[in-house]
Coordinates of C-alpha atoms and ligand atoms in Angstrom, one line a residue:
Chain B
X147 CA 0.0 0.0 0.0
X148 CA 1.4 3.4 -1.0
X149 CA 1.6 5.7 2.0
X150 CA 3.1 8.8 0.4
X151 CA 5.1 10.2 -2.6
X152 CA 7.5 13.0 -2.5
X153 CA 8.8 14.6 -5.8
X154 CA 12.4 15.7 -5.5
X155 CA 13.0 18.8 -7.6
X156 CA 14.2 21.6 -5.3
X157 CA 16.7 21.4 -2.4
X158 CA 13.8 21.9 0.0
X159 CA 12.3 18.6 -1.1
X160 CA 15.0 16.7 0.6
X161 CA 13.7 18.2 3.9
X162 CA 10.2 17.3 2.9
X163 CA 11.2 13.7 2.2
X164 CA 12.8 13.6 5.6
X165 CA 9.7 15.0 7.3
X166 CA 7.5 12.6 5.5
X167 CA 9.7 9.7 6.6
X168 CA 9.6 10.9 10.2
X169 CA 5.8 11.1 10.3
X170 CA 5.1 7.8 8.5
X171 CA 7.6 5.8 10.6
X172 CA 6.2 7.4 13.8
X173 CA 2.7 6.5 12.8
X174 CA 3.7 2.9 12.0
X175 CA 5.1 2.6 15.5
X176 CA 8.8 2.2 14.7
X177 CA 11.2 2.6 17.7
X178 CA 13.1 5.9 17.9
X179 CA 16.4 4.4 16.7
X180 CA 14.7 2.8 13.7
X181 CA 12.9 6.1 12.9
X182 CA 16.3 7.8 12.9
X183 CA 17.9 5.2 10.7
X184 CA 15.1 5.5 8.2
X185 CA 14.9 9.3 8.2
X186 CA 18.7 9.4 7.7
X187 CA 18.6 6.9 4.8
X188 CA 15.8 8.9 3.2
X189 CA 17.9 12.1 3.5
X190 CA 21.0 10.4 1.9
X191 CA 19.1 8.9 -1.0
X192 CA 17.0 12.0 -1.7
X193 CA 20.1 14.1 -1.7
X194 CA 21.7 11.7 -4.2
X195 CA 18.6 12.2 -6.5
X196 CA 18.9 16.0 -6.2
X197 CA 22.7 16.0 -6.6
X198 CA 23.2 13.5 -9.4
X199 CA 19.9 13.3 -11.3
X200 CA 18.5 16.8 -10.5
X201 CA 15.0 15.4 -10.1
X202 CA 13.2 12.2 -9.2
X203 CA 10.6 10.6 -6.9
X204 CA 10.5 9.0 -3.5
X205 CA 7.7 6.5 -2.9
X206 CA 6.8 5.2 0.6
X207 CA 5.0 1.9 0.9
X208 CA 3.9 -0.3 3.7
X209 CA 4.9 -4.0 3.1
X210 CA 4.0 -7.3 4.8
X211 CA 5.6 -10.7 4.9
X212 CA 4.0 -13.3 7.1
X213 CA 3.5 -11.6 10.5
X214 CA 6.0 -8.8 9.9
X215 CA 5.2 -5.3 8.8
X216 CA 7.7 -2.9 7.4
X217 CA 8.2 0.2 5.3
X218 CA 9.6 0.0 1.8
X219 CA 10.9 3.2 0.2
X220 CA 11.8 3.5 -3.5
X221 CA 14.1 6.3 -4.9
X222 CA 13.6 6.6 -8.6
X223 CA 15.3 8.9 -11.0
X224 CA 15.9 9.3 -14.8
X225 CA 19.4 10.7 -14.3
X226 CA 22.8 9.8 -15.7
X227 CA 22.9 6.4 -14.0
X228 CA 25.9 4.8 -12.2
X229 CA 28.9 3.6 -14.2
X230 CA 30.0 1.0 -11.6
X231 CA 27.7 0.0 -8.8
X232 CA 30.5 -2.0 -7.3
X233 CA 32.6 1.2 -6.9
X234 CA 29.6 3.3 -5.8
X235 CA 29.0 0.9 -3.0
X236 CA 32.6 1.2 -1.7
X237 CA 33.1 3.3 1.4
X238 CA 34.9 6.5 0.5
X239 CA 34.1 6.4 -3.2
X240 CA 32.6 9.6 -4.6
X241 CA 32.5 11.2 -8.1
X242 CA 31.5 14.4 -6.3
X243 CA 33.0 16.1 -3.3
X244 CA 31.1 13.8 -1.0
X245 CA 32.5 11.5 1.6
X246 CA 31.2 8.4 -0.3
X247 CA 29.6 7.1 2.9
X248 CA 26.0 7.5 1.7
X249 CA 25.2 4.4 -0.3
X250 CA 27.3 1.9 1.8
X251 CA 26.0 3.6 5.0
X252 CA 22.4 3.4 4.0
X253 CA 22.8 -0.3 3.3
X254 CA 24.1 -0.8 6.9
X255 CA 21.1 1.1 8.3
X256 CA 18.5 -1.0 6.5
X257 CA 17.3 -4.6 6.5
X258 CA 17.0 -4.7 2.7
X259 CA 18.9 -2.6 0.1
X260 CA 18.7 -3.0 -3.7
X261 CA 20.2 -0.6 -6.2
X262 CA 19.8 -0.9 -10.0
X263 CA 21.1 1.6 -12.6
X264 CA 21.5 2.0 -16.3
X265 CA 23.7 4.6 -17.8
X266 CA 21.8 7.5 -19.3
X267 CA 18.5 5.8 -18.2
X268 CA 18.5 6.4 -14.4
X269 CA 18.9 4.8 -11.0
X270 CA 16.5 3.1 -8.6
X271 CA 17.2 2.3 -5.0
X272 CA 14.8 0.3 -2.9
X273 CA 15.2 0.0 0.9
X274 CA 13.1 -1.9 3.4
X275 CA 13.1 -1.8 7.2
X276 CA 11.0 -4.4 9.1
X277 CA 9.4 -3.6 12.5
Chain C
X126 CA 14.5 30.3 5.4
X127 CA 14.9 29.8 9.2
X128 CA 17.4 31.9 11.0
X129 CA 19.5 30.2 13.6
X130 CA 20.2 32.5 16.7
X131 CA 23.8 32.7 17.8
X132 CA 24.3 33.7 21.5
X133 CA 27.5 35.1 23.1
X134 CA 28.0 34.2 26.8
X135 CA 31.1 34.4 28.8
X136 CA 33.4 34.7 25.9
X137 CA 31.7 31.8 24.2
X138 CA 29.5 31.5 21.1
X139 CA 26.5 29.2 21.6
X140 CA 24.7 28.0 18.5
X141 CA 21.6 25.8 18.7
X142 CA 21.2 24.0 15.4
X143 CA 17.6 23.4 14.5
X144 CA 15.9 20.5 12.6
X145 CA 15.0 20.7 9.0
X146 CA 17.5 23.1 7.7
X147 CA 18.2 22.8 3.9
X148 CA 21.8 22.1 2.9
X149 CA 22.2 25.7 1.8
X150 CA 21.0 27.0 5.1
X151 CA 23.5 24.7 6.9
X152 CA 26.3 26.1 4.8
X153 CA 25.2 29.7 5.6
X154 CA 25.1 28.8 9.3
X155 CA 28.7 27.6 9.0
X156 CA 29.7 30.9 7.5
X157 CA 27.8 32.9 10.2
X158 CA 29.5 30.9 13.0
X159 CA 33.0 31.6 11.5
X160 CA 32.3 35.3 10.9
X161 CA 30.9 35.7 14.4
X162 CA 33.8 33.9 16.0
X163 CA 36.2 36.1 14.2
X164 CA 34.4 39.3 14.9
X165 CA 33.5 38.8 18.5
X166 CA 37.0 37.4 19.4
X167 CA 35.4 34.6 21.5
X168 CA 37.7 31.8 22.5
X169 CA 35.1 29.1 22.6
X170 CA 32.3 27.9 20.3
X171 CA 29.6 25.5 21.6
X172 CA 27.5 23.8 18.9
X173 CA 24.3 22.6 20.6
X174 CA 22.6 19.8 18.7
X175 CA 20.1 18.7 21.3
X176 CA 17.2 19.8 19.2
X177 CA 18.3 17.7 16.2
X178 CA 16.6 14.3 15.6
X179 CA 18.8 13.3 12.6
X180 CA 22.3 13.9 11.4
X181 CA 23.1 12.6 7.9
X182 CA 26.6 12.5 6.3
X183 CA 26.2 16.0 4.8
X184 CA 25.3 17.7 8.1
X185 CA 27.8 15.6 10.0
X186 CA 30.6 16.7 7.7
X187 CA 29.6 20.3 7.9
X188 CA 29.6 20.2 11.7
X189 CA 32.9 18.3 11.9
X190 CA 34.5 20.7 9.4
X191 CA 33.1 23.7 11.3
X192 CA 34.9 22.6 14.5
X193 CA 38.1 22.3 12.5
X194 CA 37.7 25.8 11.0
X195 CA 37.0 27.3 14.4
X196 CA 40.2 25.8 15.7
X197 CA 42.2 27.3 12.8
X198 CA 40.7 30.7 13.7
X199 CA 42.1 30.2 17.2
X200 CA 39.1 29.2 19.3
X201 CA 38.0 25.9 20.8
X202 CA 34.8 24.2 19.4
X203 CA 32.7 21.7 21.3
X204 CA 29.7 19.7 20.1
X205 CA 27.1 19.2 22.8
X206 CA 23.8 17.4 23.3
X207 CA 23.9 14.6 20.8
X208 CA 21.0 12.1 21.4
X209 CA 21.6 8.4 21.6
X210 CA 19.6 7.6 18.5
X211 CA 21.8 9.9 16.5
X212 CA 25.1 8.6 17.9
X213 CA 23.9 5.0 17.0
X214 CA 23.1 6.0 13.4
X215 CA 26.3 8.0 12.9
X216 CA 28.5 5.1 14.0
X217 CA 26.5 2.7 11.9
X218 CA 27.0 5.0 8.9
X219 CA 30.8 4.8 9.6
X220 CA 31.0 8.5 10.7
X221 CA 32.9 8.7 13.9
X222 CA 34.0 12.4 14.0
X223 CA 37.2 11.3 15.8
X224 CA 38.7 14.8 16.2
X225 CA 35.6 16.6 17.4
X226 CA 35.4 17.5 21.1
X227 CA 32.1 16.6 22.7
X228 CA 30.3 17.3 25.9
X229 CA 26.9 16.1 27.3
X230 CA 25.3 19.5 27.4
X231 CA 25.9 23.3 27.1
X232 CA 26.7 23.5 30.8
X233 CA 29.4 20.9 30.6
X234 CA 30.6 22.4 27.4
X235 CA 31.1 25.8 29.2
X236 CA 32.9 24.0 32.0
X237 CA 35.3 22.3 29.7
X238 CA 36.0 25.6 27.8
X239 CA 36.5 27.4 31.1
X240 CA 39.1 24.9 32.0
X241 CA 41.0 25.5 28.8
X242 CA 40.8 29.2 29.4
X243 CA 42.0 29.1 33.0
X244 CA 44.8 26.8 32.1
X245 CA 47.1 29.6 31.1
X246 CA 46.0 31.8 34.0
X247 CA 46.9 29.0 36.5
X248 CA 50.2 28.4 34.7
X249 CA 51.1 32.0 35.2
X250 CA 50.2 31.9 38.8
X251 CA 52.2 28.8 39.2
X252 CA 55.3 30.4 37.9
X253 CA 54.8 33.4 40.1
X254 CA 54.6 31.1 43.1
X255 CA 57.7 29.2 42.1
X256 CA 59.7 32.3 41.9
X257 CA 58.4 33.4 45.3
X258 CA 59.6 30.3 46.9
X259 CA 63.1 30.4 45.4
Chain K
X143 CA 16.3 -12.6 29.5
X144 CA 19.0 -11.5 31.9
X145 CA 19.1 -7.9 33.1
X146 CA 22.5 -6.2 33.3
X147 CA 22.7 -3.8 36.3
X148 CA 24.0 -0.3 35.6
X149 CA 25.5 1.6 38.5
X150 CA 26.1 5.3 38.8
X151 CA 29.1 6.2 41.0
X152 CA 30.9 9.5 41.2
X153 CA 29.5 10.9 38.0
X154 CA 30.4 7.6 36.3
X155 CA 28.3 4.8 34.9
X156 CA 29.6 1.3 35.6
X157 CA 28.3 -1.7 33.6
X158 CA 29.4 -5.2 34.3
X159 CA 28.7 -7.3 31.2
X160 CA 27.8 -10.9 32.0
X161 CA 28.5 -14.1 30.1
X162 CA 26.0 -15.8 27.9
X163 CA 23.9 -12.9 26.8
X164 CA 22.2 -13.4 23.4
X165 CA 23.0 -11.0 20.6
X166 CA 19.6 -9.3 21.1
X167 CA 20.3 -8.8 24.8
X168 CA 23.7 -7.3 24.0
X169 CA 22.1 -4.8 21.6
X170 CA 19.5 -3.9 24.2
X171 CA 22.3 -3.4 26.7
X172 CA 24.0 -1.0 24.3
X173 CA 20.8 1.0 24.1
X174 CA 20.4 1.1 27.9
X175 CA 24.0 2.3 28.3
X176 CA 23.4 5.1 25.8
X177 CA 20.1 6.1 27.3
X178 CA 21.4 6.1 30.8
X179 CA 24.5 8.1 29.8
X180 CA 22.2 10.7 28.1
X181 CA 19.7 10.9 31.0
X182 CA 22.1 10.9 34.0
X183 CA 24.5 13.3 32.4
X184 CA 27.5 11.4 33.6
X185 CA 30.8 12.2 32.1
X186 CA 32.3 8.7 32.3
X187 CA 31.3 5.2 31.4
X188 CA 33.2 2.1 32.6
X189 CA 32.4 -1.1 30.8
X190 CA 33.6 -3.9 33.1
X191 CA 34.2 -7.2 31.2
X192 CA 36.0 -9.1 34.0
X193 CA 33.2 -11.7 34.2
X194 CA 33.4 -12.5 30.5
X195 CA 35.2 -15.6 29.4
X196 CA 34.7 -15.0 25.7
X197 CA 34.4 -12.1 23.2
X198 CA 33.5 -13.0 19.7
X199 CA 33.5 -10.5 16.8
X200 CA 29.9 -9.6 17.3
X201 CA 30.3 -8.7 21.0
X202 CA 33.6 -7.1 20.3
X203 CA 32.1 -4.8 17.7
X204 CA 29.2 -3.8 19.9
X205 CA 31.6 -3.0 22.8
X206 CA 33.9 -1.0 20.5
X207 CA 30.9 0.8 18.8
X208 CA 29.4 1.6 22.2
X209 CA 32.6 3.4 23.4
X210 CA 32.5 5.5 20.2
X211 CA 28.8 6.3 20.6
X212 CA 29.4 7.3 24.3
X213 CA 32.1 9.7 23.1
X214 CA 29.7 11.3 20.6
X215 CA 27.2 11.8 23.4
X216 CA 29.9 13.7 25.2
X217 CA 31.3 11.3 27.8
X218 CA 34.5 9.2 28.2
X219 CA 34.2 5.4 27.9
X220 CA 36.7 2.9 29.2
X221 CA 36.9 -0.8 28.9
X222 CA 38.2 -2.6 32.0
X223 CA 39.0 -6.1 33.2
X224 CA 39.8 -8.0 30.0
X225 CA 41.3 -11.4 30.7
X226 CA 44.5 -12.6 29.0
X227 CA 42.8 -15.5 27.2
X228 CA 40.3 -13.0 25.7
X229 CA 43.0 -10.6 24.6
X230 CA 44.9 -13.4 22.9
X231 CA 41.8 -14.6 21.0
X232 CA 40.8 -11.1 19.9
X233 CA 44.2 -10.3 18.5
X234 CA 44.3 -13.7 16.7
X235 CA 40.9 -13.0 15.2
X236 CA 42.3 -9.7 13.9
X237 CA 40.2 -7.5 16.2
X238 CA 42.3 -4.8 17.8
X239 CA 39.9 -2.2 19.0
X240 CA 42.5 0.5 18.3
X241 CA 40.5 3.5 19.5
X242 CA 39.1 2.0 22.7
X243 CA 40.5 3.2 26.0
X244 CA 41.3 0.5 28.4
X245 CA 42.2 0.0 32.1
X246 CA 43.1 -2.9 34.3
X247 CA 40.1 -2.8 36.6
X248 CA 37.2 -0.5 37.7
X249 CA 39.4 1.2 40.2
X250 CA 42.0 2.2 37.7
X251 CA 39.2 3.1 35.3
X252 CA 37.8 5.5 37.8
X253 CA 41.2 7.0 38.4
X254 CA 41.8 7.6 34.7
X255 CA 38.3 9.2 34.3
X256 CA 38.9 11.4 37.4
X257 CA 42.3 12.5 35.9
X258 CA 40.6 13.7 32.8
X259 CA 38.3 15.8 34.9
X260 CA 40.9 17.1 37.4
X261 CA 43.7 17.2 35.0
X262 CA 44.6 20.9 35.3
X263 CA 44.2 21.0 39.0
X264 CA 46.5 18.0 39.7
X265 CA 49.1 19.3 37.3
X266 CA 49.5 22.5 39.2
X267 CA 49.8 20.7 42.5
X268 CA 52.5 18.4 41.1
X269 CA 54.6 21.3 40.0
X270 CA 54.3 23.1 43.3
X271 CA 55.5 20.0 45.1
X272 CA 58.6 19.7 42.9
X273 CA 59.6 23.3 43.6
X274 CA 59.3 22.7 47.3
X275 CA 62.0 20.0 47.1
X276 CA 64.4 22.2 45.2
Chain P
X141 CA 33.1 -40.4 19.3
X142 CA 30.2 -37.9 19.4
X143 CA 30.3 -35.9 22.6
X144 CA 27.3 -33.7 21.9
X145 CA 24.9 -32.1 19.4
X146 CA 23.3 -28.7 19.5
X147 CA 20.5 -27.8 17.1
X148 CA 20.6 -24.2 16.0
X149 CA 17.2 -22.8 15.5
X150 CA 16.7 -19.9 17.9
X151 CA 19.1 -17.1 18.8
X152 CA 19.5 -18.6 22.2
X153 CA 21.0 -21.7 20.7
X154 CA 24.2 -19.8 19.8
X155 CA 24.6 -19.4 23.6
X156 CA 23.9 -23.0 24.2
X157 CA 26.5 -24.1 21.6
X158 CA 29.0 -21.8 23.4
X159 CA 28.2 -23.3 26.8
X160 CA 28.4 -26.9 25.4
X161 CA 31.9 -26.0 23.9
X162 CA 33.0 -24.6 27.2
X163 CA 32.0 -27.6 29.2
X164 CA 33.4 -30.2 26.7
X165 CA 36.7 -28.5 26.3
X166 CA 37.1 -28.1 30.0
X167 CA 36.3 -31.8 30.6
X168 CA 38.8 -32.8 27.9
X169 CA 41.5 -30.8 29.8
X170 CA 42.2 -28.1 27.2
X171 CA 44.1 -25.1 28.5
X172 CA 42.3 -21.9 29.2
X173 CA 43.5 -20.1 26.1
X174 CA 42.5 -23.0 23.9
X175 CA 39.1 -23.3 25.6
X176 CA 38.6 -19.6 24.7
X177 CA 39.7 -20.1 21.1
X178 CA 37.3 -23.0 20.7
X179 CA 34.3 -21.3 22.4
X180 CA 34.9 -18.2 20.3
X181 CA 35.0 -20.3 17.0
X182 CA 31.9 -22.1 18.0
X183 CA 30.1 -18.8 18.6
X184 CA 31.2 -17.4 15.2
X185 CA 30.1 -20.4 13.2
X186 CA 26.9 -21.0 15.1
X187 CA 25.9 -17.4 14.5
X188 CA 26.6 -17.8 10.8
X189 CA 24.2 -20.8 10.7
X190 CA 21.6 -18.8 12.5
X191 CA 22.2 -15.6 10.4
X192 CA 22.6 -17.1 6.9
X193 CA 20.8 -20.5 7.0
X194 CA 18.3 -19.9 9.8
X195 CA 18.8 -23.4 11.2
X196 CA 21.4 -26.2 11.3
X197 CA 23.3 -28.4 13.6
X198 CA 26.6 -28.4 15.5
X199 CA 28.2 -31.8 16.2
X200 CA 31.0 -32.1 18.8
X201 CA 33.3 -35.1 18.5
X202 CA 36.5 -36.3 20.1
X203 CA 39.1 -37.3 17.6
X204 CA 42.5 -39.2 17.9
X205 CA 45.5 -39.3 15.7
X206 CA 48.5 -41.3 16.9
X207 CA 49.0 -40.2 20.5
X208 CA 47.1 -36.8 20.1
X209 CA 43.6 -36.2 21.2
X210 CA 41.5 -33.4 19.9
X211 CA 38.0 -32.0 19.4
X212 CA 36.4 -31.9 16.0
X213 CA 33.3 -29.7 15.6
X214 CA 31.1 -29.8 12.5
X215 CA 28.7 -27.0 11.6
X216 CA 26.1 -28.2 9.1
X217 CA 23.3 -26.3 7.5
X218 CA 20.9 -26.7 4.5
X219 CA 20.9 -22.9 3.9
X220 CA 21.6 -20.9 0.8
X221 CA 25.2 -21.9 0.5
X222 CA 28.2 -19.6 -0.3
X223 CA 28.7 -18.2 -3.8
X224 CA 32.4 -17.7 -3.6
X225 CA 34.3 -19.4 -0.7
X226 CA 37.4 -17.4 -1.8
X227 CA 35.6 -14.2 -1.1
X228 CA 34.0 -15.4 2.1
X229 CA 37.4 -16.3 3.5
X230 CA 38.7 -12.8 2.8
X231 CA 39.0 -10.5 5.9
X232 CA 36.5 -7.8 5.7
X233 CA 34.2 -9.5 3.2
X234 CA 30.6 -9.7 4.3
X235 CA 27.3 -10.0 2.4
X236 CA 25.6 -8.9 5.6
X237 CA 26.4 -5.9 7.9
X238 CA 29.1 -8.0 9.6
X239 CA 32.8 -7.3 9.9
X240 CA 33.7 -10.3 7.7
X241 CA 36.2 -11.4 10.4
X242 CA 34.4 -14.5 11.3
X243 CA 35.5 -17.2 8.8
X244 CA 39.1 -16.0 8.4
X245 CA 39.4 -15.4 12.1
X246 CA 38.1 -18.9 13.0
X247 CA 40.6 -20.4 10.6
X248 CA 43.4 -18.7 12.5
X249 CA 42.2 -19.9 15.9
X250 CA 42.0 -23.5 14.9
X251 CA 44.5 -26.3 13.9
X252 CA 42.3 -27.5 11.1
X253 CA 39.6 -25.7 9.1
X254 CA 37.6 -27.0 6.2
X255 CA 34.6 -25.3 4.5
X256 CA 32.5 -26.8 1.8
X257 CA 29.4 -25.3 0.3
X258 CA 27.0 -25.7 -2.5
X259 CA 24.5 -23.1 -3.6
X260 CA 21.0 -23.8 -2.5
X261 CA 22.2 -27.0 -0.9
X262 CA 23.9 -25.7 2.2
X263 CA 27.2 -25.2 4.0
X264 CA 29.5 -27.4 6.2
X265 CA 32.4 -26.2 8.2
X266 CA 34.6 -28.6 10.1
X267 CA 37.2 -27.4 12.6
X268 CA 39.7 -29.3 14.8
X269 CA 41.8 -28.3 17.7
X270 CA 44.5 -30.7 19.0
X271 CA 45.4 -30.8 22.7
Ligands
ADP395 N1 20.9 8.7 -8.0 C1 22.2 8.6 -8.5 N2 22.4 8.9 -9.8 C2 23.7 8.8 -10.3 N3 24.8 8.5 -9.6 C3 24.6 8.3 -8.2 C4 23.4 8.3 -7.6 N4 23.5 8.0 -6.3 C5 24.8 7.8 -6.1 N5 25.5 8.0 -7.3 C6 27.0 7.8 -7.5 O1 27.5 7.0 -6.4 C7 28.6 7.6 -5.8 C8 28.6 7.3 -4.3 O2 27.4 7.8 -3.6 P1 27.4 8.0 -2.1 O3 27.9 6.8 -1.4 O4 26.0 8.5 -1.7 O5 28.5 9.2 -1.8 P2 28.6 10.7 -2.2 O6 27.2 11.2 -2.6 O7 29.2 11.3 -1.0 O8 29.5 10.7 -3.4 C9 28.3 9.1 -6.0 O9 29.5 9.8 -5.9 C10 27.8 9.1 -7.4 O10 28.8 9.0 -8.4
ADP396 N1 26.6 -20.9 7.0 C1 26.6 -20.0 6.0 N2 25.7 -20.0 4.9 C2 25.7 -19.1 3.9 N3 26.7 -18.1 3.8 C3 27.6 -18.0 4.8 C4 27.6 -18.9 5.9 N4 28.7 -18.6 6.7 C5 29.2 -17.5 6.1 N5 28.6 -17.2 5.0 C6 29.0 -16.1 4.0 O1 30.3 -15.7 4.2 C7 30.5 -14.3 4.5 C8 31.6 -14.1 5.5 O2 31.3 -14.7 6.8 P1 32.1 -14.2 8.1 O3 33.5 -14.1 7.8 O4 31.6 -15.0 9.2 O5 31.6 -12.7 8.3 P2 30.2 -12.0 8.5 O6 29.3 -13.0 9.1 O7 30.6 -10.9 9.5 O8 29.7 -11.5 7.2 C9 29.1 -13.9 5.1 O9 28.9 -12.5 4.9 C10 28.2 -14.8 4.3 O10 27.9 -14.3 3.0

């Protein structure tokens, strides 16, 4: 079930994506540490959309598997894509002035992390956190 | 855009960073802190993050860079008031801020800065005493 | 599930980690330590592992991360009481905990933490005594 | 000779495997450092069963070779298997959020270490420590 969508277009939208993540995870009853992990991950990946693809979309969904409930968040852009996902996932790798901790860090914060990308087509990242 | 108030108390700048600043606002705040440190000639800067409920890599890097810049200007910077949930997330992200001085709250931050300040004073006293006893 | 008691003495949290905790219990303990550090505003945390007879990579990482998190909150953390057999095994595993402060036991841990606090005061005293002997 | 078997199914079973290793190695007269090495190795490999295969079995056996006596411990699961044992044995390699010190570390702690794995069939690790 889709809980919310945030279009990333302006810098301010990174803040809006963060606020949306905060409200939704609170409503779903996530603990404080998990809320923080999710809000932080949303901030990192929304900024990547803004920085590298200029625009894109963040979709928040609730997911179920057996008795577990969780939140799945997709970050979709039609930007330049990633040349080497293997490199992008390395700690310290950045094509920008970044620290290159974003993608590998987000993976550590989440229960599920999947990134797919095609050059000149765009990038999609899906993350899930179970309650 | 939100304005972040900067206080000056006892020769110390105190900045309380608020939630939901944009990246641009965060960089402007960094500029303001440095300008104010330079102009007011304070010797301590306390960055209070007790109102924050998230620090991502960008904000973490700006905070950590700011403390380094403040040190180059000639003042001491201390980060105070980080919440447990943020500390957990930062360490999981792999962001340790090894060279950033920390204190539990503004009060303890002031105490630590005062100690730094009085250090030289006591040292001078010390020498005076030494010479008196000779 | 076992509960690990957390004591507060002289502005310092003391936690004695027990054997045979499950991974979940260990993570809960980490949370408890951080919450208690934040709420009691202590400036030191002593993690006593003298009752442990094994540290595997998981427990070692949680302990090492906890000391980093405590530092971000603004307090000093010290690991005390590691047995030789554990030190041997950890180094063989390739797990050095390079940035973790250590002391032989709780008493020495308290002394070290107190030193951090009183550092300037004691230094002055020391010098005064030396001059008296001259 | 089989000295004991521990089924790994719940998280608590990792603790039970550790306790079993502690008692058996003490009974067999291993020195304190060797006891610790063995208990630590059992903890690492039992956790891997729990984490990656969900369930499995740990079998403790006494072994002899000439005049030496030792303990052999087998860790058997029917989990997903390991794609590349070469990678898995590298320090710092982890498909999870782990430190990737478990397998290479255990090898260093033991006198004998053998890992075999087949994708979708499962993984078996056998370790031996001589007295
Ligand atoms: N949405 C995206 N589109 C294109 N490239 C991306 C995207 N997200 C990440 N990247 C690439 O992956 C690299 C690593 O990203 P990250 O780990 O977040 O670090 P940083 O943003 O600090 O460089 C980036 O430098 C960039 O080259
Ligand atoms: N029993 C197992 N079944 C499937 N994969 C395993 C098993 N044990 C280890 N692995 C794989 O080997 C990798 C390395 O294991 P290890 O060195 O123990 O480090 P870690 O558990 O910290 O990742 C794991 O990330 C996992 O991919």
